[in-house]
Amino acid sequence: MSRNWVFFLEEPSAEDFLRGFLASRTPADVTLHFQVFEGKQDLEKQLARRIRYWRLPNSQFLVMRDQDSGDCIQIKQRLRALCDEASRPEAVIRIACRELETFFVGDWEAVAAAFDKPALGAHARSAKFRAPDQLGSPSEELKRVLPFYGKRDGARRISRVMVPERNRSTSFQFLFKALCNF
């Protein structure tokens, strides 16, 4: 029997990331579905209705959004309340600490491989990047070393070569564990 993994996402780059990351990791009996919103406000405004009326059987749900400058616990509680209101308490909620790019700077070797710039791998040994979830703006760190960096292109390239076991982002590890448990 086929299964459905349904992702409710804040922005298109999150879909690009998941498509690339899951391309070689999705079981054959799973179909991926992406519900992409126009930012966090749109996600929170429409989530309850969209998740409530999802009708494909054997579906598992994951809601993912960026923390930005908000309080992670409050954001997760708000999203949990929306899922509960929609009678989907089983939905998994994951917050990218600060922003999606935190996942990428958690694996500098993947960034180096994705952009064919081996020297970038040295950032993995830098004290600054030992706790990527604590960085103020991971996307700015990427733009500093890759001036041409774009969110969607970066997500597509980096996600395909990420190695979960070496990723130092705690929020990425929570997402990865949730995906493994699907």
XYZ file of C-alpha atoms in Angstrom:
182
model
C 0.000 0.000 0.000
C 1.398 3.380 -0.951
C 2.109 6.095 1.588
C 2.030 9.866 1.305
C 4.418 12.285 2.944
C 2.838 15.723 2.976
C 4.947 18.803 3.663
C 3.515 22.204 4.586
C 6.265 24.722 3.912
C 6.828 28.436 4.363
C 8.597 29.073 1.058
C 9.644 27.531 -2.277
C 13.293 27.097 -1.234
C 12.146 24.685 1.499
C 10.496 22.554 -1.200
C 13.677 22.722 -3.293
C 15.675 21.583 -0.262
C 13.371 18.662 0.582
C 13.052 17.496 -3.034
C 16.830 17.402 -3.394
C 17.512 15.919 0.021
C 14.821 13.236 -0.248
C 15.466 12.338 -3.904
C 17.626 9.341 -3.035
C 16.220 8.758 0.460
C 12.507 8.256 -0.188
C 11.185 4.688 -0.008
C 9.684 3.389 -3.260
C 6.174 3.172 -1.789
C 6.126 6.873 -0.790
C 4.730 9.778 -2.792
C 5.874 13.243 -1.788
C 3.413 16.152 -1.701
C 4.363 19.776 -1.128
C 2.034 22.527 0.025
C 4.091 25.696 -0.334
C 2.940 28.996 1.117
C 3.911 32.604 0.471
C 5.757 33.160 3.719
C 5.173 32.368 7.371
C 2.040 34.512 7.751
C 0.382 32.781 4.801
C 1.390 29.385 6.235
C -0.157 30.170 9.607
C -3.278 31.674 8.022
C -4.032 28.682 5.776
C -2.471 25.689 7.551
C -5.503 24.546 9.568
C -7.809 24.559 6.544
C -5.331 22.866 4.186
C -4.305 20.118 6.586
C -7.900 19.497 7.747
C -9.155 18.858 4.218
C -6.283 16.652 3.063
C -8.005 13.432 2.031
C -5.411 11.010 0.672
C -5.236 7.956 2.945
C -1.988 6.808 4.552
C -0.669 10.349 4.818
C 1.916 11.638 7.253
C 2.305 15.365 7.763
C 5.287 17.596 8.438
C 5.052 21.355 8.925
C 8.316 23.266 8.562
C 9.062 26.954 8.888
C 11.931 29.248 9.779
C 12.357 30.651 13.261
C 13.697 33.980 11.987
C 13.823 36.241 15.050
C 10.817 34.656 16.785
C 10.672 32.454 19.862
C 11.022 28.835 18.714
C 8.782 27.451 21.470
C 5.996 29.957 20.793
C 6.156 29.321 17.048
C 5.939 25.571 17.562
C 3.050 25.957 20.038
C 1.159 28.144 17.556
C 1.643 25.633 14.735
C 0.731 22.747 17.061
C -2.510 24.535 17.998
C -3.379 24.961 14.307
C -2.773 21.256 13.630
C -4.802 20.264 16.695
C -7.620 22.590 15.615
C -7.615 20.797 12.250
C -7.845 17.382 13.966
C -4.306 16.482 12.887
C -2.479 16.179 16.214
C -0.107 13.621 14.669
C 1.457 16.247 12.381
C 5.172 16.704 12.981
C 6.377 20.284 13.370
C 9.964 21.285 12.729
C 11.497 24.733 13.030
C 14.692 25.700 11.194
C 16.646 27.703 13.763
C 16.891 31.172 12.268
C 16.502 30.077 8.628
C 16.776 27.179 6.182
C 20.395 28.074 5.399
C 21.317 26.951 8.920
C 21.007 23.405 7.574
C 23.530 24.221 4.843
C 26.184 25.863 7.021
C 25.854 22.812 9.248
C 27.507 20.850 6.421
C 30.221 23.001 4.836
C 31.577 19.984 2.962
C 28.253 19.818 1.108
C 28.423 23.554 0.334
C 31.972 23.079 -0.980
C 30.926 20.143 -3.176
C 27.740 21.817 -4.436
C 29.600 24.887 -5.670
C 32.851 23.122 -6.622
C 34.832 25.239 -4.163
C 36.809 22.758 -2.035
C 38.315 25.493 0.142
C 34.875 26.186 1.663
C 35.072 22.837 3.447
C 37.559 24.426 5.860
C 34.694 26.402 7.422
C 33.577 23.136 9.044
C 36.601 23.388 11.338
C 35.956 27.012 12.278
C 34.745 27.681 15.830
C 32.185 30.105 14.402
C 30.323 27.274 12.674
C 30.446 24.619 15.394
C 26.914 25.572 16.470
C 25.239 26.789 13.261
C 21.840 27.168 14.947
C 23.326 30.027 16.980
C 24.337 32.104 13.946
C 22.443 35.344 13.437
C 22.105 35.045 9.664
C 23.360 31.881 7.971
C 22.237 33.167 4.564
C 24.529 36.179 4.995
C 27.406 33.833 5.856
C 26.779 31.963 2.605
C 26.570 35.203 0.604
C 29.819 36.369 2.164
C 31.713 33.376 0.732
C 29.484 32.878 -2.333
C 28.443 36.373 -3.521
C 26.207 34.843 -6.210
C 24.353 32.632 -3.693
C 20.590 32.407 -4.281
C 18.130 30.714 -1.907
C 16.499 28.366 -4.412
C 19.605 27.507 -6.406
C 21.551 26.958 -3.188
C 18.836 24.728 -1.750
C 18.740 22.606 -4.910
C 22.504 22.199 -5.137
C 23.413 21.700 -1.487
C 20.539 19.390 -0.518
C 21.610 16.730 -3.015
C 25.064 16.331 -1.471
C 24.323 16.774 2.230
C 25.474 14.029 4.580
C 23.222 13.968 7.660
C 25.825 12.338 9.896
C 28.239 15.246 9.549
C 25.669 18.053 9.785
C 26.182 20.142 12.929
C 22.801 21.879 12.884
C 20.663 20.629 15.754
C 17.464 21.740 14.014
C 18.525 19.803 10.897
C 19.144 16.711 13.025
C 15.631 16.981 14.508
C 14.192 17.226 10.991
C 16.266 14.273 9.791
C 15.148 12.106 12.738
C 11.516 12.992 12.034
C 11.926 11.977 8.389
C 13.580 8.706 9.417
C 10.599 7.966 11.682
C 8.034 8.492 8.913
